[in-house]
Tab-separated table of C-alpha atoms and ligand atoms in Angstrom:
chain	number	residue	atom	x	y	z
A	188	UNK	CA	-95.383	20.482	-81.089
A	189	UNK	CA	-91.682	20.654	-80.880
A	190	UNK	CA	-90.167	22.404	-77.832
A	191	UNK	CA	-87.284	24.685	-78.282
A	192	UNK	CA	-86.532	26.737	-75.122
A	193	UNK	CA	-83.940	29.436	-75.695
A	194	UNK	CA	-82.206	31.134	-72.806
A	195	UNK	CA	-81.154	34.765	-73.111
A	196	UNK	CA	-78.289	36.000	-71.144
A	197	UNK	CA	-77.753	39.754	-70.516
A	198	UNK	CA	-74.851	40.247	-67.914
A	199	UNK	CA	-73.938	43.674	-66.179
A	200	UNK	CA	-71.469	44.800	-63.693
A	201	UNK	CA	-73.377	43.496	-60.625
A	202	UNK	CA	-76.197	41.495	-62.203
A	203	UNK	CA	-76.966	38.693	-64.525
A	204	UNK	CA	-80.283	39.046	-66.196
A	205	UNK	CA	-82.016	36.224	-68.212
A	206	UNK	CA	-85.152	34.867	-69.839
A	207	UNK	CA	-86.259	31.645	-71.296
A	208	UNK	CA	-88.487	31.884	-74.402
A	209	UNK	CA	-90.430	28.927	-76.130
A	210	UNK	CA	-89.371	29.286	-79.636
A	211	UNK	CA	-90.542	25.990	-81.209
A	212	UNK	CA	-92.819	26.023	-84.155
A	213	UNK	CA	-92.329	29.662	-84.933
A	214	UNK	CA	-93.729	30.883	-81.559
A	215	UNK	CA	-92.125	33.397	-79.344
A	216	UNK	CA	-93.530	32.859	-75.785
A	217	UNK	CA	-91.743	34.053	-72.772
A	218	UNK	CA	-91.756	31.265	-70.231
A	219	UNK	CA	-89.555	32.660	-67.482
A	220	UNK	CA	-87.351	35.608	-66.550
A	221	UNK	CA	-85.150	36.244	-63.702
A	222	UNK	CA	-81.924	37.758	-62.389
A	223	UNK	CA	-79.080	37.486	-59.844
A	224	UNK	CA	-78.497	40.849	-58.558
A	225	UNK	CA	-76.145	42.332	-56.007
A	226	UNK	CA	-72.937	40.393	-57.276
A	227	UNK	CA	-69.957	41.214	-55.006
A	228	UNK	CA	-72.300	41.555	-51.892
A	229	UNK	CA	-73.302	39.291	-48.990
A	230	UNK	CA	-76.996	39.900	-49.590
A	231	UNK	CA	-77.814	39.425	-53.107
A	232	UNK	CA	-81.005	38.777	-54.880
A	233	UNK	CA	-81.988	35.625	-56.973
A	234	UNK	CA	-85.407	35.401	-58.456
A	235	UNK	CA	-87.278	33.732	-61.304
A	236	UNK	CA	-90.735	34.695	-62.277
A	237	UNK	CA	-93.076	32.794	-64.729
A	238	UNK	CA	-94.801	34.621	-67.599
A	239	UNK	CA	-97.588	35.776	-65.341
A	240	UNK	CA	-95.260	37.407	-63.084
A	241	UNK	CA	-95.574	34.722	-60.243
A	242	UNK	CA	-92.237	34.395	-58.348
A	243	UNK	CA	-91.207	30.941	-58.643
A	244	UNK	CA	-87.696	31.485	-56.980
A	245	UNK	CA	-87.111	34.224	-54.460
A	246	UNK	CA	-83.959	33.948	-52.620
A	247	UNK	CA	-81.237	36.231	-50.988
A	248	UNK	CA	-77.959	34.489	-51.265
A	249	UNK	CA	-74.479	35.824	-50.598
A	250	UNK	CA	-73.052	36.587	-54.123
A	251	UNK	CA	-69.471	37.011	-53.449
A	252	UNK	CA	-68.334	36.289	-57.047
A	253	UNK	CA	-69.862	36.180	-60.660
A	254	UNK	CA	-69.055	32.656	-60.762
A	255	UNK	CA	-71.239	31.725	-57.788
A	256	UNK	CA	-73.947	34.048	-59.317
A	257	UNK	CA	-73.936	32.394	-62.634
A	258	UNK	CA	-73.876	28.807	-61.051
A	259	UNK	CA	-77.146	29.716	-59.526
A	260	UNK	CA	-78.771	30.227	-62.800
A	261	UNK	CA	-77.224	27.187	-64.329
A	262	UNK	CA	-78.023	24.874	-61.316
A	263	UNK	CA	-81.777	26.197	-61.597
A	264	UNK	CA	-82.064	25.533	-65.299
A	265	UNK	CA	-80.584	22.073	-64.811
A	266	UNK	CA	-82.807	21.143	-61.815
A	267	UNK	CA	-85.752	19.824	-64.082
A	268	UNK	CA	-87.935	22.605	-62.427
A	269	UNK	CA	-87.612	24.622	-65.564
A	270	UNK	CA	-87.111	23.693	-69.250
A	271	UNK	CA	-83.498	23.313	-69.907
A	272	UNK	CA	-82.364	25.454	-72.898
A	273	UNK	CA	-81.606	23.883	-76.275
A	274	UNK	CA	-79.876	27.051	-77.263
A	275	UNK	CA	-78.314	30.268	-75.496
A	276	UNK	CA	-77.994	33.845	-76.861
A	277	UNK	CA	-75.603	36.157	-75.202
A	278	UNK	CA	-75.870	40.069	-75.501
A	279	UNK	CA	-72.521	41.701	-76.451
A	280	UNK	CA	-71.953	45.425	-77.020
A	281	UNK	CA	-69.200	45.097	-79.572
A	282	UNK	CA	-67.041	42.084	-80.857
A	283	UNK	CA	-64.355	44.461	-82.514
A	284	UNK	CA	-63.555	44.808	-86.179
A	285	UNK	CA	-63.316	41.304	-87.093
A	286	UNK	CA	-66.468	40.103	-85.279
A	287	UNK	CA	-69.444	41.843	-86.836
A	288	UNK	CA	-71.854	39.085	-87.329
A	289	UNK	CA	-74.117	37.250	-84.779
A	290	UNK	CA	-72.745	33.661	-84.621
A	291	UNK	CA	-71.858	30.486	-82.708
A	292	UNK	CA	-69.519	31.013	-79.870
A	293	UNK	CA	-66.393	28.964	-79.628
A	294	UNK	CA	-63.420	29.456	-77.176
A	295	UNK	CA	-61.483	31.007	-80.142
A	296	UNK	CA	-64.077	33.561	-80.841
A	297	UNK	CA	-64.160	34.698	-77.279
A	298	UNK	CA	-60.546	35.038	-77.354
A	299	UNK	CA	-60.854	37.309	-80.566
A	300	UNK	CA	-63.636	39.462	-79.072
A	301	UNK	CA	-61.560	39.840	-75.916
A	302	UNK	CA	-58.674	41.558	-77.925
A	303	UNK	CA	-61.181	44.514	-78.223
A	304	UNK	CA	-62.186	44.926	-74.548
A	305	UNK	CA	-61.074	48.715	-74.993
A	306	UNK	CA	-64.167	49.106	-77.152
A	307	UNK	CA	-66.512	48.625	-74.367
A	308	UNK	CA	-64.544	48.406	-71.266
A	309	UNK	CA	-67.399	48.167	-68.806
A	310	UNK	CA	-69.263	45.495	-70.632
A	311	UNK	CA	-67.002	43.163	-72.790
A	312	UNK	CA	-64.775	41.422	-69.784
A	313	UNK	CA	-68.158	40.707	-68.008
A	314	UNK	CA	-69.738	39.189	-71.231
A	315	UNK	CA	-66.718	37.213	-72.238
A	316	UNK	CA	-66.548	35.777	-68.744
A	317	UNK	CA	-70.091	34.711	-68.676
A	318	UNK	CA	-69.611	33.032	-72.133
A	319	UNK	CA	-66.797	31.137	-71.153
A	320	UNK	CA	-68.949	29.872	-68.071
A	321	UNK	CA	-71.720	29.138	-70.273
A	322	UNK	CA	-69.711	27.022	-72.618
A	323	UNK	CA	-68.343	25.067	-69.596
A	324	UNK	CA	-71.785	24.753	-67.568
A	325	UNK	CA	-73.937	24.078	-70.630
A	326	UNK	CA	-71.385	22.035	-72.703
A	327	UNK	CA	-73.950	20.355	-75.101
A	328	UNK	CA	-75.951	23.494	-75.799
A	329	UNK	CA	-74.901	25.810	-78.738
A	330	UNK	CA	-74.036	29.331	-77.453
A	331	UNK	CA	-74.568	32.286	-79.762
A	332	UNK	CA	-73.329	35.714	-79.489
A	333	UNK	CA	-75.741	38.690	-80.617
A	334	UNK	CA	-74.021	41.942	-81.087
A	335	UNK	CA	-75.412	45.479	-80.516
A	336	UNK	CA	-73.173	46.593	-83.219
A	337	UNK	CA	-74.767	44.360	-85.690
A	338	UNK	CA	-77.395	46.651	-86.313
A	339	UNK	CA	-75.009	49.655	-86.855
A	340	UNK	CA	-72.967	47.781	-89.456
A	341	UNK	CA	-74.888	49.326	-92.321
A	342	UNK	CA	-73.372	52.907	-91.383
A	343	UNK	CA	-71.611	54.331	-94.471
A	344	UNK	CA	-67.836	55.024	-94.031
A	345	UNK	CA	-68.322	58.583	-93.970
A	346	UNK	CA	-70.120	58.148	-90.502
A	347	UNK	CA	-68.167	55.203	-89.016
A	348	UNK	CA	-64.577	56.573	-89.934
A	349	UNK	CA	-62.947	58.518	-87.182
A	350	UNK	CA	-60.950	61.733	-88.017
A	351	UNK	CA	-57.604	60.319	-86.535
A	352	UNK	CA	-54.426	59.131	-88.013
A	353	UNK	CA	-54.674	56.188	-90.314
A	354	UNK	CA	-52.603	53.996	-88.088
A	355	UNK	CA	-55.272	53.941	-85.297
A	356	UNK	CA	-58.056	53.474	-87.770
A	357	UNK	CA	-56.242	50.267	-88.946
A	358	UNK	CA	-56.405	49.124	-85.351
A	359	UNK	CA	-60.166	49.119	-85.671
A	360	UNK	CA	-60.827	52.395	-84.015
A	361	UNK	CA	-64.104	53.714	-85.549
A	362	UNK	CA	-67.852	54.204	-84.681
A	363	UNK	CA	-69.464	50.876	-83.784
A	364	UNK	CA	-72.433	52.350	-81.731
A	365	UNK	CA	-74.266	50.631	-79.085
A	366	UNK	CA	-77.891	49.891	-78.029
A	367	UNK	CA	-78.260	48.124	-81.452
A	368	UNK	CA	-80.354	45.344	-80.256
A	369	UNK	CA	-83.019	47.863	-78.829
A	370	UNK	CA	-83.016	49.751	-82.248
A	371	UNK	CA	-83.360	46.442	-84.024
A	372	UNK	CA	-86.241	45.749	-81.873
A	373	UNK	CA	-87.948	48.957	-82.474
A	374	UNK	CA	-87.641	48.523	-86.367
A	375	UNK	CA	-89.150	45.025	-85.818
A	376	UNK	CA	-92.105	46.298	-83.970
A	377	UNK	CA	-92.851	48.854	-86.621
A	378	UNK	CA	-92.978	46.137	-89.221
A	379	UNK	CA	-94.524	46.136	-91.865
A	380	UNK	CA	-94.792	49.917	-91.919
A	381	UNK	CA	-91.264	50.869	-91.062
A	382	UNK	CA	-91.148	54.637	-91.691
A	383	UNK	CA	-88.577	55.608	-94.377
A	384	UNK	CA	-86.878	58.242	-92.254
A	385	UNK	CA	-86.906	57.400	-88.631
A	386	UNK	CA	-85.088	58.696	-85.597
A	387	UNK	CA	-85.023	56.510	-82.307
A	388	UNK	CA	-83.920	57.972	-78.941
A	389	UNK	CA	-82.796	55.173	-76.434
A	390	UNK	CA	-82.746	56.962	-73.281
A	391	UNK	CA	-81.768	54.924	-70.353
A	392	UNK	CA	-79.035	55.074	-67.747
A	393	UNK	CA	-77.014	54.928	-70.985
A	394	UNK	CA	-78.496	57.094	-73.709
A	395	UNK	CA	-78.059	57.160	-77.472
A	396	UNK	CA	-79.910	58.188	-80.558
A	397	UNK	CA	-79.957	56.638	-84.039
A	398	UNK	CA	-80.949	57.790	-87.450
A	399	UNK	CA	-82.490	55.066	-89.338
A	400	UNK	CA	-83.194	55.195	-93.136
A	401	UNK	CA	-85.411	52.483	-94.799
A	402	UNK	CA	-85.089	50.322	-91.546
A	403	UNK	CA	-81.145	50.432	-91.488
A	404	UNK	CA	-78.884	52.399	-89.330
A	405	UNK	CA	-77.443	55.375	-91.082
A	406	UNK	CA	-75.924	57.145	-88.023
A	407	UNK	CA	-75.728	56.573	-84.304
A	408	UNK	CA	-74.559	58.754	-81.417
A	409	UNK	CA	-72.218	56.274	-79.488
A	410	UNK	CA	-68.944	55.948	-81.054
A	411	UNK	CA	-66.099	53.620	-80.552
A	412	UNK	CA	-67.250	53.197	-76.940
A	413	UNK	CA	-70.645	53.712	-75.148
A	414	UNK	CA	-69.007	56.719	-73.611
A	415	UNK	CA	-69.381	58.704	-76.861
A	416	UNK	CA	-72.471	60.370	-78.147
A	417	UNK	CA	-75.038	62.209	-75.901
A	418	UNK	CA	-74.716	62.881	-72.285
A	419	UNK	CA	-76.099	59.917	-70.236
A	420	UNK	CA	-76.401	58.912	-66.566
A	421	UNK	CA	-72.701	58.763	-65.689
A	422	UNK	CA	-70.859	59.376	-69.074
A	423	UNK	CA	-69.762	62.496	-70.792
A	424	UNK	CA	-70.875	61.771	-74.340
A	425	UNK	CA	-68.977	63.502	-76.915
A	426	UNK	CA	-66.663	66.141	-75.702
A	427	UNK	CA	-63.679	68.311	-76.809
A	428	UNK	CA	-60.774	65.981	-76.633
A	429	UNK	CA	-58.822	69.016	-74.875
A	430	UNK	CA	-61.141	68.589	-71.878
A	431	UNK	CA	-60.004	64.825	-71.533
A	432	UNK	CA	-56.301	65.923	-71.985
A	433	UNK	CA	-56.660	68.694	-69.406
A	434	UNK	CA	-58.088	66.114	-66.806
A	435	UNK	CA	-55.436	63.527	-67.616
A	436	UNK	CA	-52.728	66.166	-67.036
A	437	UNK	CA	-54.291	67.060	-63.671
A	438	UNK	CA	-54.393	63.267	-62.760
A	439	UNK	CA	-50.697	62.683	-64.021
A	440	UNK	CA	-49.663	65.598	-61.670
A	441	UNK	CA	-50.518	63.304	-58.743
A	442	UNK	CA	-47.637	60.952	-59.609
A	443	UNK	CA	-49.424	57.990	-60.816
A	444	UNK	CA	-48.237	55.541	-63.444
A	445	UNK	CA	-49.566	55.943	-67.146
A	446	UNK	CA	-51.871	52.961	-66.667
A	447	UNK	CA	-53.407	54.263	-63.428
A	448	UNK	CA	-53.826	57.697	-64.992
A	449	UNK	CA	-55.770	55.968	-68.096
A	450	UNK	CA	-58.007	54.060	-65.567
A	451	UNK	CA	-58.637	57.093	-63.627
A	452	UNK	CA	-59.467	59.098	-66.684
A	453	UNK	CA	-61.734	56.265	-68.017
A	454	UNK	CA	-63.588	56.401	-64.468
A	455	UNK	CA	-64.080	60.091	-64.793
A	456	UNK	CA	-65.467	59.960	-68.206
A	457	UNK	CA	-67.719	56.999	-67.958
A	458	UNK	CA	-68.752	56.566	-64.326
A	459	UNK	CA	-68.531	60.007	-62.659
A	460	UNK	CA	-69.707	62.404	-65.450
A	461	UNK	CA	-73.002	62.898	-67.262
A	462	UNK	CA	-76.048	63.621	-65.118
A	463	UNK	CA	-74.038	62.544	-61.923
A	464	UNK	CA	-71.077	64.843	-62.668
A	465	UNK	CA	-73.252	67.833	-63.401
A	466	UNK	CA	-75.863	67.338	-60.573
A	467	UNK	CA	-73.371	66.047	-58.117
A	468	UNK	CA	-76.332	64.271	-57.080
A	469	UNK	CA	-77.454	61.214	-58.836
A	470	UNK	CA	-77.481	59.519	-62.275
A	471	UNK	CA	-81.014	58.544	-61.861
A	472	UNK	CA	-83.596	60.688	-63.488
A	473	UNK	CA	-86.268	60.300	-60.835
A	474	UNK	CA	-83.802	61.590	-58.125
A	475	UNK	CA	-83.124	64.580	-60.372
A	476	UNK	CA	-86.722	65.220	-60.993
A	477	UNK	CA	-87.439	65.181	-57.178
A	478	UNK	CA	-84.528	67.443	-56.731
A	479	UNK	CA	-85.679	69.905	-59.241
A	480	UNK	CA	-89.080	70.079	-57.528
A	481	UNK	CA	-87.154	71.285	-54.544
A	482	UNK	CA	-85.283	73.955	-56.477
A	483	UNK	CA	-81.870	72.073	-56.819
A	484	UNK	CA	-80.098	74.274	-59.631
A	485	UNK	CA	-77.479	71.674	-60.444
A	486	UNK	CA	-80.193	68.907	-61.021
A	487	UNK	CA	-81.868	71.415	-63.071
A	488	UNK	CA	-78.796	72.237	-65.041
A	489	UNK	CA	-77.932	68.337	-65.627
A	490	UNK	CA	-81.359	67.660	-67.076
A	491	UNK	CA	-81.395	70.749	-69.215
A	492	UNK	CA	-78.029	69.580	-70.509
A	493	UNK	CA	-79.457	66.143	-71.177
A	494	UNK	CA	-82.464	67.370	-72.959
A	495	UNK	CA	-80.896	70.312	-74.979
A	496	UNK	CA	-78.189	67.912	-76.241
A	497	UNK	CA	-80.765	65.322	-77.420
A	498	UNK	CA	-82.820	68.036	-79.049
A	499	UNK	CA	-79.521	69.340	-81.030
A	500	UNK	CA	-78.880	65.647	-82.060
A	501	UNK	CA	-82.389	65.037	-83.378
A	502	UNK	CA	-81.961	68.222	-85.477
A	503	UNK	CA	-78.665	66.976	-87.023
A	504	UNK	CA	-80.193	63.653	-87.746
A	505	UNK	CA	-83.149	65.273	-89.537
A	506	UNK	CA	-80.550	67.022	-91.737
A	507	UNK	CA	-78.657	63.661	-92.371
A	508	UNK	CA	-82.127	61.887	-93.235
A	509	UNK	CA	-83.254	64.976	-95.268
A	510	UNK	CA	-86.482	64.925	-93.323
A	511	UNK	CA	-88.320	62.814	-90.744
A	512	UNK	CA	-91.392	60.575	-90.777
A	513	UNK	CA	-91.283	59.233	-87.121
A	514	UNK	CA	-89.432	59.946	-83.748
A	515	UNK	CA	-89.627	57.074	-81.253
A	516	UNK	CA	-88.615	57.354	-77.536
A	517	UNK	CA	-87.554	54.102	-75.731
A	518	UNK	CA	-85.535	53.167	-72.694
A	519	UNK	CA	-86.335	53.844	-69.071
A	520	UNK	CA	-86.466	57.634	-69.434
A	521	UNK	CA	-87.832	57.699	-72.959
A	522	UNK	CA	-90.782	55.396	-71.699
A	523	UNK	CA	-91.479	57.072	-68.325
A	524	UNK	CA	-90.217	60.651	-68.151
A	525	UNK	CA	-93.155	62.655	-69.464
A	526	UNK	CA	-91.204	65.952	-68.741
A	527	UNK	CA	-87.951	64.953	-70.668
A	528	UNK	CA	-90.128	64.054	-73.873
A	529	UNK	CA	-91.924	67.415	-73.564
A	530	UNK	CA	-88.664	69.354	-73.002
A	531	UNK	CA	-86.815	67.685	-75.784
A	532	UNK	CA	-89.777	68.281	-78.242
A	533	UNK	CA	-90.537	71.758	-77.108
A	534	UNK	CA	-88.151	73.550	-79.559
A	535	UNK	CA	-88.506	71.035	-82.394
A	536	UNK	CA	-91.898	72.455	-84.103
A	537	UNK	CA	-89.768	73.869	-87.070
A	538	UNK	CA	-88.859	70.384	-87.630
A	539	UNK	CA	-92.346	69.159	-87.748
A	540	UNK	CA	-92.228	67.594	-84.213
A	541	UNK	CA	-95.323	68.667	-82.145
A	542	UNK	CA	-96.373	66.702	-79.061
A	543	UNK	CA	-99.827	66.546	-77.757
A	544	UNK	CA	-99.536	67.346	-74.038
A	545	UNK	CA	-102.535	65.016	-73.092
A	546	UNK	CA	-101.271	62.033	-75.262
A	547	UNK	CA	-97.763	62.680	-73.856
A	548	UNK	CA	-99.167	62.325	-70.359
A	549	UNK	CA	-98.505	58.386	-70.287
A	550	UNK	CA	-95.956	55.855	-69.413
A	551	UNK	CA	-95.311	53.100	-71.886
A	552	UNK	CA	-96.445	52.533	-75.455
A	553	UNK	CA	-98.351	55.374	-77.133
A	554	UNK	CA	-98.527	57.732	-79.961
A	555	UNK	CA	-97.821	61.059	-78.321
A	556	UNK	CA	-97.777	63.583	-81.346
A	557	UNK	CA	-100.634	65.929	-81.920
A	558	UNK	CA	-103.064	65.115	-84.623
A	559	UNK	CA	-101.675	67.705	-86.932
A	560	UNK	CA	-98.005	67.008	-86.234
A	561	UNK	CA	-96.202	66.300	-89.563
A	562	UNK	CA	-93.947	63.784	-87.597
A	563	UNK	CA	-95.472	61.019	-85.724
A	564	UNK	CA	-93.864	60.668	-82.274
A	565	UNK	CA	-94.322	57.385	-80.390
A	566	UNK	CA	-93.112	55.708	-77.256
A	567	UNK	CA	-92.382	52.113	-77.573
A	568	UNK	CA	-90.608	49.938	-75.107
A	569	UNK	CA	-87.739	47.848	-76.452
A	570	UNK	CA	-88.024	44.189	-77.086
A	571	UNK	CA	-84.348	42.999	-76.845
A	572	UNK	CA	-84.636	39.576	-75.717
A	573	UNK	CA	-87.113	38.708	-78.490
A	574	UNK	CA	-84.662	39.908	-81.045
A	575	UNK	CA	-81.900	37.840	-79.509
A	576	UNK	CA	-84.140	34.652	-79.740
A	577	UNK	CA	-84.929	35.515	-83.425
A	578	UNK	CA	-81.142	35.621	-84.215
A	579	UNK	CA	-80.538	32.405	-82.134
A	580	UNK	CA	-83.439	30.500	-83.969
A	581	UNK	CA	-82.327	31.806	-87.387
A	582	UNK	CA	-78.545	30.723	-86.552
A	583	UNK	CA	-79.816	27.409	-85.381
A	584	UNK	CA	-81.490	26.914	-88.864
A	585	UNK	CA	-84.929	26.371	-87.417
B	2	AMP	P1	-82.812	52.040	-68.171
B	2	AMP	O1	-81.361	52.088	-68.101
B	2	AMP	O2	-83.352	51.966	-69.376
B	2	AMP	O3	-83.333	50.931	-67.289
B	2	AMP	O4	-83.423	53.549	-67.678
B	2	AMP	C1	-83.053	53.900	-66.347
B	2	AMP	C2	-83.381	55.265	-66.217
B	2	AMP	O5	-84.804	55.479	-66.552
B	2	AMP	C3	-83.072	56.036	-64.991
B	2	AMP	O6	-82.447	57.290	-65.192
B	2	AMP	C4	-84.328	56.166	-64.339
B	2	AMP	O7	-84.476	57.215	-63.333
B	2	AMP	C5	-85.228	56.322	-65.476
B	2	AMP	N1	-86.655	56.206	-65.094
B	2	AMP	C6	-87.415	54.995	-64.817
B	2	AMP	N2	-88.475	55.421	-64.452
B	2	AMP	C7	-88.699	56.647	-64.485
B	2	AMP	C8	-89.847	57.643	-64.296
B	2	AMP	N3	-90.959	57.068	-63.873
B	2	AMP	N4	-89.507	58.905	-64.374
B	2	AMP	C9	-88.419	59.287	-64.756
B	2	AMP	N5	-87.280	58.600	-65.084
B	2	AMP	C10	-87.544	57.337	-64.843
């Protein structure tokens, strides 16, 4: 049996998550998963578990920099205690207009993707940094980029084109979408019976919805950046541009430079808005549900805004798809928040979406629609790392 350990890297603002899959001889078995969390603090966490969930590494190191955090991962994987990767897959939100295919990473490719940092400002700089470190610390191992925007590349021009002056469109400003690897993984898990007309709602701290026709993306809610689309944990989602101009002018009145004003506006729209902005309490759905139980009206409004917007978006996607066969919920809220699913679907019976309260009373994978619902409603957890491994193996030519 040939061994083909593939490392999957998924880096966030304060953490680096990773998993190692055995992908030899067509198999896809997760061997290990782990994370370094708390980057930028004196008391971080570094852990690695085996496939059965046993903790093989459990440390609380100081993690002053991302470089130190990633070196811990590289050292562990070079130590001989774990299978050293023969290929590495990196998750990346968007590579810009010229990098749309998953491919081998070279220093030049990273430079090219970095030109479009503004298209995923919270994600791209970190992902590019980790890619460069990975080329340095794993010099003999091929590294591949797997893009969230890859799944959305089938959107028709009428959907992806933005209603802006052509000069900006020519700079690559258009709808790219995000969460594409999650959507790809839902379609993958539904094979071979992928419904013709499918809507998937990825509801996590970042939230988006996608209309999928014959297994391909037709439309997705996130736009140029992950700040567009539906309201999520800390992001506005789509909003009247006049609101942003109003806030920008208010910020400018404080006498900051244009660049500082842009940064502040970005922080307002992507870090301080959404569920957090409306509730003035938390971006975490669990906190909001607890607060609602105690009668917190702002938490109620934030959650209502969330579920209302999603229901509205589902309606528009049914129109685009000219019907609907299946609705899938995924992501932390989609998988776990029974109330959110019930609230979203409550007003959608005219679209053929009818939940069964008993079946919906679950966390994790299930069919939750009533027996007589014309549309099947399911909960399916994403399998993003598996999709990245599949792409890596394909690109390796194995
Ligand atoms: P993700 O970004 O996919 O990890 O999802 C994070 C979101 O899922 C947060 O808003 C969490 O509050 C939410 N979430 C996780 N578990 C639950 C739960 N049991 N009930 C409600 N929301 C949950």
